[in-house]
Each structure stands twice: as C-alpha cells, then as structure tokens.
Tab-separated table of C-alpha atoms in Angstrom:
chain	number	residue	atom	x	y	z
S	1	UNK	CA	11.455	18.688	25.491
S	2	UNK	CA	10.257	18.363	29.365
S	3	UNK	CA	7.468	18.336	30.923
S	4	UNK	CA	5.669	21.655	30.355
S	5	UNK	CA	3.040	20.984	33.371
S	6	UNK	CA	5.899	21.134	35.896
S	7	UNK	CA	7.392	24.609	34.258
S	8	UNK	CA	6.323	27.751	36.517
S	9	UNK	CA	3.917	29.786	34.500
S	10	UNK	CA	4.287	32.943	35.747
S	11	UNK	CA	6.462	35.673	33.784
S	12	UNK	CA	7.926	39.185	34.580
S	13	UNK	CA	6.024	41.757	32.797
S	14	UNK	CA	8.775	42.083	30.811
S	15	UNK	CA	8.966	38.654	29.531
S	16	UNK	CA	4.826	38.635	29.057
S	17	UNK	CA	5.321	41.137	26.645
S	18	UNK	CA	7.609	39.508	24.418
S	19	UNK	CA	5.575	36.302	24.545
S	20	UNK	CA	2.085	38.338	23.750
S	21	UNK	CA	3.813	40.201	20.858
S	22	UNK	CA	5.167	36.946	19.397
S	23	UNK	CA	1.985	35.183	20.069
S	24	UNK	CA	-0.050	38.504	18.362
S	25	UNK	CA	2.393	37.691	15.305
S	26	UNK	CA	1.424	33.689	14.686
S	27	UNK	CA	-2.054	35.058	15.129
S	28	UNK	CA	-1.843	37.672	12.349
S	29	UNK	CA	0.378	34.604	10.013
S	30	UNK	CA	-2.900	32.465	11.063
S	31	UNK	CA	-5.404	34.696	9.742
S	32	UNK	CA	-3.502	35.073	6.668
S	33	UNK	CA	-3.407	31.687	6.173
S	34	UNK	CA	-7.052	31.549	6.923
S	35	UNK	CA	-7.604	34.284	4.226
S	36	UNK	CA	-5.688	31.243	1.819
S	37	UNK	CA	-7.659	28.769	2.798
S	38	UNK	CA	-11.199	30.294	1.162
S	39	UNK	CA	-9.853	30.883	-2.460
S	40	UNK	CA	-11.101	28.533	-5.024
S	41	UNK	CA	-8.807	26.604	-8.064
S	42	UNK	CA	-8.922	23.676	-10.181
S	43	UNK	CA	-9.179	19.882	-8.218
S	44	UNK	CA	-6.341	17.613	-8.422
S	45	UNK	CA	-5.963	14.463	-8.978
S	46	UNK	CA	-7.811	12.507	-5.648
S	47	UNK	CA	-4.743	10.574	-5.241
S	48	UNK	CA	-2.600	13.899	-5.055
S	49	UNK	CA	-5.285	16.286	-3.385
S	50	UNK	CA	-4.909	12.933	-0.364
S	51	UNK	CA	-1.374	13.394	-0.550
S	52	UNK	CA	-1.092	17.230	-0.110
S	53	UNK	CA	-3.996	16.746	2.974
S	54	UNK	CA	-1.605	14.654	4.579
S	55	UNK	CA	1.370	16.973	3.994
S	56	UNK	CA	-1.199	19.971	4.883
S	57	UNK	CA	-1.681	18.483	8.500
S	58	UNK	CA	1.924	17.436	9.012
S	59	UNK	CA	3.159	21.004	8.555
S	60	UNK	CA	-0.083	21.983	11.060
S	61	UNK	CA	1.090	19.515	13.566
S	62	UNK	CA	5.419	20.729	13.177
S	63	UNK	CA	3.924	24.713	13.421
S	64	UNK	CA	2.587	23.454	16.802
S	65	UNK	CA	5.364	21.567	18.160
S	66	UNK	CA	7.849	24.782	17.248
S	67	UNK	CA	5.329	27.159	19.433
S	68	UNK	CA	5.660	25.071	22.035
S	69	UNK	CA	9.297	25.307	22.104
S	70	UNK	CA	9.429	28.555	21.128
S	71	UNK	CA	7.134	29.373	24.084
S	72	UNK	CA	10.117	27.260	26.343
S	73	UNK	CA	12.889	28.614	24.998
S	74	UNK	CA	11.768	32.113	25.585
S	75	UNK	CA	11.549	31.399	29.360
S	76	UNK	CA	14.567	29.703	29.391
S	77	UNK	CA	16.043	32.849	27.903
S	78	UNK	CA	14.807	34.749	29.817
S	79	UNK	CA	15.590	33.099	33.218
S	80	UNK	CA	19.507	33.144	31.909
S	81	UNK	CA	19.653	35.925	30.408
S	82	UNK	CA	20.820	37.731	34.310
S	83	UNK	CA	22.628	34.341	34.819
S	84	UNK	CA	26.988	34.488	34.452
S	85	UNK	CA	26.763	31.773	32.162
S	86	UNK	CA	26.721	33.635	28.846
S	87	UNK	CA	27.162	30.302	26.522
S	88	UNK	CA	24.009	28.657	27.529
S	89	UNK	CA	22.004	31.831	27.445
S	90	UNK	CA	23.664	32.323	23.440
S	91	UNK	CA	22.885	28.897	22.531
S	92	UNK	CA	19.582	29.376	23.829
S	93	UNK	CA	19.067	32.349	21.846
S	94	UNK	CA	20.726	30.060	18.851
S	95	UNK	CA	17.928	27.687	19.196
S	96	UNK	CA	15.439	30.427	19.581
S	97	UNK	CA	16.436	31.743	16.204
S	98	UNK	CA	16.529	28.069	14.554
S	99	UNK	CA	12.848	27.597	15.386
S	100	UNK	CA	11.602	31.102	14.267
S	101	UNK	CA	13.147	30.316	11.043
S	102	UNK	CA	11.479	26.889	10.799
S	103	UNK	CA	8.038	28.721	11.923
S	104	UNK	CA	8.341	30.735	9.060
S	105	UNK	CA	9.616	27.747	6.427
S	106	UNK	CA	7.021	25.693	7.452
S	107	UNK	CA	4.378	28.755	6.946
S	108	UNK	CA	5.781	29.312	3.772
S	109	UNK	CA	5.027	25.107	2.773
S	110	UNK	CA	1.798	25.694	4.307
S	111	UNK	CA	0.774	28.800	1.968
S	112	UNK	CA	2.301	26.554	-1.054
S	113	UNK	CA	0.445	23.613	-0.363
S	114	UNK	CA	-2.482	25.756	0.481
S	115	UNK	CA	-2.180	27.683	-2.871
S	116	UNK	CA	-2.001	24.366	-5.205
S	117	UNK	CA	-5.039	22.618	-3.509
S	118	UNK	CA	-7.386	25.121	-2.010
S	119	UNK	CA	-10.451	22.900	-3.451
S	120	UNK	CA	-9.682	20.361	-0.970
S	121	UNK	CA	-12.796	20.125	1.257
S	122	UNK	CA	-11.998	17.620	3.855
S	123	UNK	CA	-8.505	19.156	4.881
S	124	UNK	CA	-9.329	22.369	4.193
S	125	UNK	CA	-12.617	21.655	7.137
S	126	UNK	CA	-9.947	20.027	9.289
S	127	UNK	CA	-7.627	23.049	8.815
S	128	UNK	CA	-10.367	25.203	9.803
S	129	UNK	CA	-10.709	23.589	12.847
S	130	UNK	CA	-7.335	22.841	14.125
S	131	UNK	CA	-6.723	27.139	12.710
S	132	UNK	CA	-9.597	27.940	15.286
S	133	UNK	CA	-8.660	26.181	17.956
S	134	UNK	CA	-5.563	27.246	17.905
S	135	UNK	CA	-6.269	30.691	17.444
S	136	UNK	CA	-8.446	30.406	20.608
S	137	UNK	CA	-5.302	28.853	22.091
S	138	UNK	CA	-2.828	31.891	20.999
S	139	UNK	CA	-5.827	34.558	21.824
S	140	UNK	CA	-6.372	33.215	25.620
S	141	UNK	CA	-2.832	32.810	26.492
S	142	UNK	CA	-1.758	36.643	24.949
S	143	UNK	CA	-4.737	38.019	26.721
S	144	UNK	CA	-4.020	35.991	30.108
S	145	UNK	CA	-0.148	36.965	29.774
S	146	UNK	CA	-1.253	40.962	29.659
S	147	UNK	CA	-3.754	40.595	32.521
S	148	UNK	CA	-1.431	38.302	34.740
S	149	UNK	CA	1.530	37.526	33.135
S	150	UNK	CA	1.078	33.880	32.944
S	151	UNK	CA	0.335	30.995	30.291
S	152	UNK	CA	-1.827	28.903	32.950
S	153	UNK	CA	-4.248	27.898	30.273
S	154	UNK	CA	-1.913	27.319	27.457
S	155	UNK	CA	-0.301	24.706	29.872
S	156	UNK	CA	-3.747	23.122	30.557
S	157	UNK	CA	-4.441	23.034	27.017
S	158	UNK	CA	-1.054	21.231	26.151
S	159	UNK	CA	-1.678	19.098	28.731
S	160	UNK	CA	-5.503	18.271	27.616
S	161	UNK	CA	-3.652	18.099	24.204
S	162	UNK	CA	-1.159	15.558	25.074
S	163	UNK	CA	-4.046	13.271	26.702
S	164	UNK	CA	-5.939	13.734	23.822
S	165	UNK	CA	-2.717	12.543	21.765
S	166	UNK	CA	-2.043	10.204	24.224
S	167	UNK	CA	-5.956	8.582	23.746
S	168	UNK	CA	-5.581	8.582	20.122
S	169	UNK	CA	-2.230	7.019	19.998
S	170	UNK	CA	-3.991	4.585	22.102
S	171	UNK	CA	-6.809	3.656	20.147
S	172	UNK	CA	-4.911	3.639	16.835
S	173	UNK	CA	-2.314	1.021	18.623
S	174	UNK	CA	-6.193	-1.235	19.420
S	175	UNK	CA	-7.013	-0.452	15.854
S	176	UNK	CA	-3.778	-2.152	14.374
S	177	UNK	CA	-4.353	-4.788	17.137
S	178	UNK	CA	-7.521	-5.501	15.617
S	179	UNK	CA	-6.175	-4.816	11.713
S	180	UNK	CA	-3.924	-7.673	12.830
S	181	UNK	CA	-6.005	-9.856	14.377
S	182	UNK	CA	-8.319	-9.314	11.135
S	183	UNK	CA	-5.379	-10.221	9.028
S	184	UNK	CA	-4.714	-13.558	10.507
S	185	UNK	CA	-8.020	-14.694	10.674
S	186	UNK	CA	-8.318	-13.905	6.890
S	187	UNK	CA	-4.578	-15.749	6.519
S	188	UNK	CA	-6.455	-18.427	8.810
S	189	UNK	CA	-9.500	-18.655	6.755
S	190	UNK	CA	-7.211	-18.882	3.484
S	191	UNK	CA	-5.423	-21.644	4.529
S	192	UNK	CA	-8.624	-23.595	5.875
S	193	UNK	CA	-9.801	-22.434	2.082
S	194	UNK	CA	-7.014	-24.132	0.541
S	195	UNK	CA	-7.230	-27.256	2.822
S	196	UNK	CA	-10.918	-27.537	1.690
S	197	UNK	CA	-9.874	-26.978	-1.455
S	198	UNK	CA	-7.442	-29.651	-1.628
S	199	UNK	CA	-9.783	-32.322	0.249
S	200	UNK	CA	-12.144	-31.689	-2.376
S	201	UNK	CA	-10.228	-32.070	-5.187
S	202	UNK	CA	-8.884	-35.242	-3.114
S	203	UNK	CA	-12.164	-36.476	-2.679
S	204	UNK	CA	-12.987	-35.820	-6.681
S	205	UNK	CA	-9.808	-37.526	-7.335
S	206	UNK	CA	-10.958	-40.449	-5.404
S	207	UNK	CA	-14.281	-40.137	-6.928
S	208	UNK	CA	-13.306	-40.468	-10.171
S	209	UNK	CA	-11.364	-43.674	-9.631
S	210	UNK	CA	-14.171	-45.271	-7.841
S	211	UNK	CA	-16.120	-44.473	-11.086
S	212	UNK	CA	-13.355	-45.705	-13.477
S	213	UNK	CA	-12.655	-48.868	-11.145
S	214	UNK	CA	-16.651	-49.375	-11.327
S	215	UNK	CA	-16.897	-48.831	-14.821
S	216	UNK	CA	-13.875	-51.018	-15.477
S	217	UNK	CA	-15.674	-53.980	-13.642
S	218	UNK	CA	-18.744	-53.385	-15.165
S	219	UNK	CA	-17.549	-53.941	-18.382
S	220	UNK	CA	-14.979	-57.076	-17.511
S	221	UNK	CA	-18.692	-58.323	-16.372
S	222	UNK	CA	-20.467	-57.541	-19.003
S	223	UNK	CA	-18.021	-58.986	-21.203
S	224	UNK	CA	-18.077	-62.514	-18.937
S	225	UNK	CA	-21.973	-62.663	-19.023
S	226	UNK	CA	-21.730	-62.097	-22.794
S	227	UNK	CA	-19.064	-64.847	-22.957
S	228	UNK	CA	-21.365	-67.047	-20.487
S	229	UNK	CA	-24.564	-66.394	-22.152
S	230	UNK	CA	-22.806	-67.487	-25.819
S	231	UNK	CA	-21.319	-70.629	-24.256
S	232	UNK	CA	-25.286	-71.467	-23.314
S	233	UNK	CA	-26.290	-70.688	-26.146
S	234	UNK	CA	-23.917	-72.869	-27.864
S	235	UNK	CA	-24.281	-75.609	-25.286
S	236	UNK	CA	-28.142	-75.129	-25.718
S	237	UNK	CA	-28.157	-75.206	-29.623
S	238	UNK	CA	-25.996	-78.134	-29.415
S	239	UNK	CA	-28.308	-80.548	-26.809
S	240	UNK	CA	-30.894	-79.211	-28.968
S	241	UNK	CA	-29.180	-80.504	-32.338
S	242	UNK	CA	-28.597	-84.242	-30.024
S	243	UNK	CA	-31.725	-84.346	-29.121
S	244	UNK	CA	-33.587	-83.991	-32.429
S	245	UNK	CA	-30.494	-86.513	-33.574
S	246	UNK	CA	-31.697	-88.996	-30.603
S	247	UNK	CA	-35.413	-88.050	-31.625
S	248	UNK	CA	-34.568	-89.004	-35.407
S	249	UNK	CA	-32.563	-92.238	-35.033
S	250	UNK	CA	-35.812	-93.248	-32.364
S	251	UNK	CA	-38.136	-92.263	-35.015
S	252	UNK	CA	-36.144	-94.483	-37.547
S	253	UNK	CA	-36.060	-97.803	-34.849
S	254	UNK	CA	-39.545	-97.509	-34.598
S	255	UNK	CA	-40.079	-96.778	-38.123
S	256	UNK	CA	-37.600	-100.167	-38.214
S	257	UNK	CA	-39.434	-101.971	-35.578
S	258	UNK	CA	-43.222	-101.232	-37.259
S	259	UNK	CA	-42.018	-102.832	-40.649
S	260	UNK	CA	-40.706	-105.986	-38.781
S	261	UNK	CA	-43.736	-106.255	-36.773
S	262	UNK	CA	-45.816	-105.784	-39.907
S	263	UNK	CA	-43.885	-108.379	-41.810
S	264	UNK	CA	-44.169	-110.524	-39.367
S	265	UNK	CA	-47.670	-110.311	-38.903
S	266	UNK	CA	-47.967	-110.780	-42.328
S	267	UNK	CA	-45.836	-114.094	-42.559
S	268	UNK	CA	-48.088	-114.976	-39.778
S	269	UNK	CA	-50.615	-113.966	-41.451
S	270	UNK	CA	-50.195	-116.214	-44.830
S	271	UNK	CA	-48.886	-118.881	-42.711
S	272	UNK	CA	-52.288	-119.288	-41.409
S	273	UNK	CA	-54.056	-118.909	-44.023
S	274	UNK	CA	-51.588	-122.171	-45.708
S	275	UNK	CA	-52.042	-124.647	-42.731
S	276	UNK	CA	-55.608	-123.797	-43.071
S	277	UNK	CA	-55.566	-124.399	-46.973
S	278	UNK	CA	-54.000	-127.771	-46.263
S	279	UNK	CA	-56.771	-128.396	-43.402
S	280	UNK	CA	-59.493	-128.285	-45.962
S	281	UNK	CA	-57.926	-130.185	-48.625
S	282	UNK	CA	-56.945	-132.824	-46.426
C-alpha cells in the first residue's frame, strides 16, 4: 500500500458520504463488539486464555490494516470511476469487495474468540483501549468528512500510528539485541563454568595422586625404618651377646689368673716356711 501522507485528503461531497456511512457502520460493528466484550463465562486454561489474547489482537491489528485500505480503495474508486479505463476502476471495485468481506470474517473471529474467553482481563483491557481509540479515530474522521469533506486527521493519526509502530518495532529489534547479547554471555559464562569445572576436577585429580604418591612413600619408608630399626636391633642384641661373651671368658682368665697367683703364693709360701725349717735345724 503507498504512502497515505502523500494521498490528497480532500473528497467530493459525494465521496464523503460514502466514506462517513461506511465509517458510521464499523462504528456500530465496534460497539457491538464492545457490548461482547463485558459478558462474563467460565476461565480457560492460562495457557489457552494467552493464546486466544494473542489471536484477539491479531484480528484487532488485520481489522485495522483492511480500513485503511478500504479507506484507499474508495478514493481510488472514486477518482476512476469518470476515468475511460473501465478494467481498473472494476478491479478496484473487486478489491473493494474482497476487503469488506474480510472486515466482516475477521469480525465474525473476533465475536468467536470474544464469546469463548470473555473472562480474559488483560486482553479484554487492551481491547478496550485499542476499541476506544479507534472509535475516536472512526468518530473524528466521519464528523470531519461531513463538515469538510476530508480525512486530514485520520491521515495524521496513521501517520502518528506508523511512528508509533515504527518506535516499537525499534525497541523490540534493541530488546532481542539485548536477549542476544544476554544469551551469549550466559553461553559464555557456561563454558567458563565448565572450564572451571574441569580445572577443578583436574586439580582433584592431581590432588589425589599427590596424596597416593605421598602415601605410597610414606609407607615404602616406614617399611625401611622398620627394616633399619630391626637390623639395629639385631646388630645391638648381638654386640650385646659378644660383649657379655668377652666379659665372661675375662671373668674366667682372671678367675684363671687369681688361682695361679694364689698357688703360687702358696708354693712360695711353704717354700719359705721349708728353707726356714732347715735354717733352724741346721
């Protein structure tokens, strides 16, 4: 569709009064649906009341984009209608007819929807508002196109719109930027999870054979000082058992050497006392 700020707003009185009577129509198919929205049922499931919100605003968002071409093609009809060429101003009217019957299909989706979740509180406050606003659209533009015969405002609005689209689409493009940028720095902080992770268990790994190595010569040790300390014991029990030998057999030559001396000494002894025997007698 083109550019609706560059299209000339200003209609034949003729033409104004087509556009006010189809615009007094959506108004009436508005209220009705306002009338809908204020009848109470039975909640759904949250998952399918989300669902039907969703499909609630779609069908809202489609009902405006037809007007909007409905609004074109009727000036567009219009402006051919006194033109020679007869097949563009027929398949204008063709398209014409192919969006009035979507505006009413996708009012009839709206009043189902509408009917099977009118509980819905959050869509059915967002309805309210988008219903209202729009109305106020619909309501300025038929009263400015009986008073002047032009859509001035509508344009302004669509424009405003469109901006307001235009910001949106914006900041939900810097959201997903960010959701992105969110995403790898938890993929980021993951991986430098796992990496500490794995240095850890490394690290344990290593741990634990340091420990088992430690352990391992600890015992080897233990077993060599055990072996040491019995081999000194051995070699101490055996200079112990010499020694007392060496003391023994000393003992014994001294033992020896006493009884020699004291046998001597007694020889001596009687030896003396002969010569002096024979002294005397002689």
């Amino acid at each position: 569709m083109g550019d609706l700020t560059k299209t000339n707003p200003q209609l034949t009185p003729v033409e104004s009064l087509r556009a006010a009577i189809l615009i007094e129509e959506a108004l009436k198919q508005l209220s009705f649906v306002g009338k809908l929205s204020k009848e109470q049922r039975a909640n759904k499931d949250s998952k399918f009341a989300a669902y039907r919100g969703d499909e609630i605003i779609r069908i809202i968002d489609e009902q405006q984009e037809l007007q909007q071409q409905q609004l074109q093609l009727i000036q567009e009809t219009e402006h051919l209608q006194g033109l020679s060429n007869k097949q563009e101003y027929k398949n204008s009217e063709a398209k014409l007819q192919q969006i009035s019957s979507r505006l009413k299909e996708t009012n009839k989706e709206l009043c189902k929807n509408l009917r099977q979740n009118p509980n819905l509180q959050a869509n059915l406050m967002k309805l309210q508002r988008e219903r209202q606003r729009l109305e106020e659209w619909l309501t300025q533009t038929a009263a400015e196109l009986r008073s002047s015969f032009s859509f001035k405002v509508l344009l302004a609005n669509i424009a405003q719109e469109r901006q307001s689209q235009e910001r949106l689409n914006e900041a939900r493009r810097r959201n997903r930027e960010v959701q992105q940028a969110v995403e790898l720095l938890e993929s980021e902080l993951k991986k430098e999870a796992a990496e500490f992770a794995a240095l850890q268990r490394s690290a344990a790994a290593e741990a634990t054979g340091i420990k088992e190595k430690t352990q391992k010569f600890a015992r080897q040790a233990s077993i060599k000082i055990a072996y040491k300390e019995t081999a000194l014991a051995e070699q101490l029990h055996g200079a112990l058992l010499l020694q007392q030998q060496q003391e023994l057999q000393q003992q014994k030559e001294i033992e020896q050497t006493k009884q020699i001396i004291d046998r001597d000494a007694f020889v001596q002894e009687k030896t003396l006392e002969f010569l002096q025997t024979n002294i005397k007698q002689a």
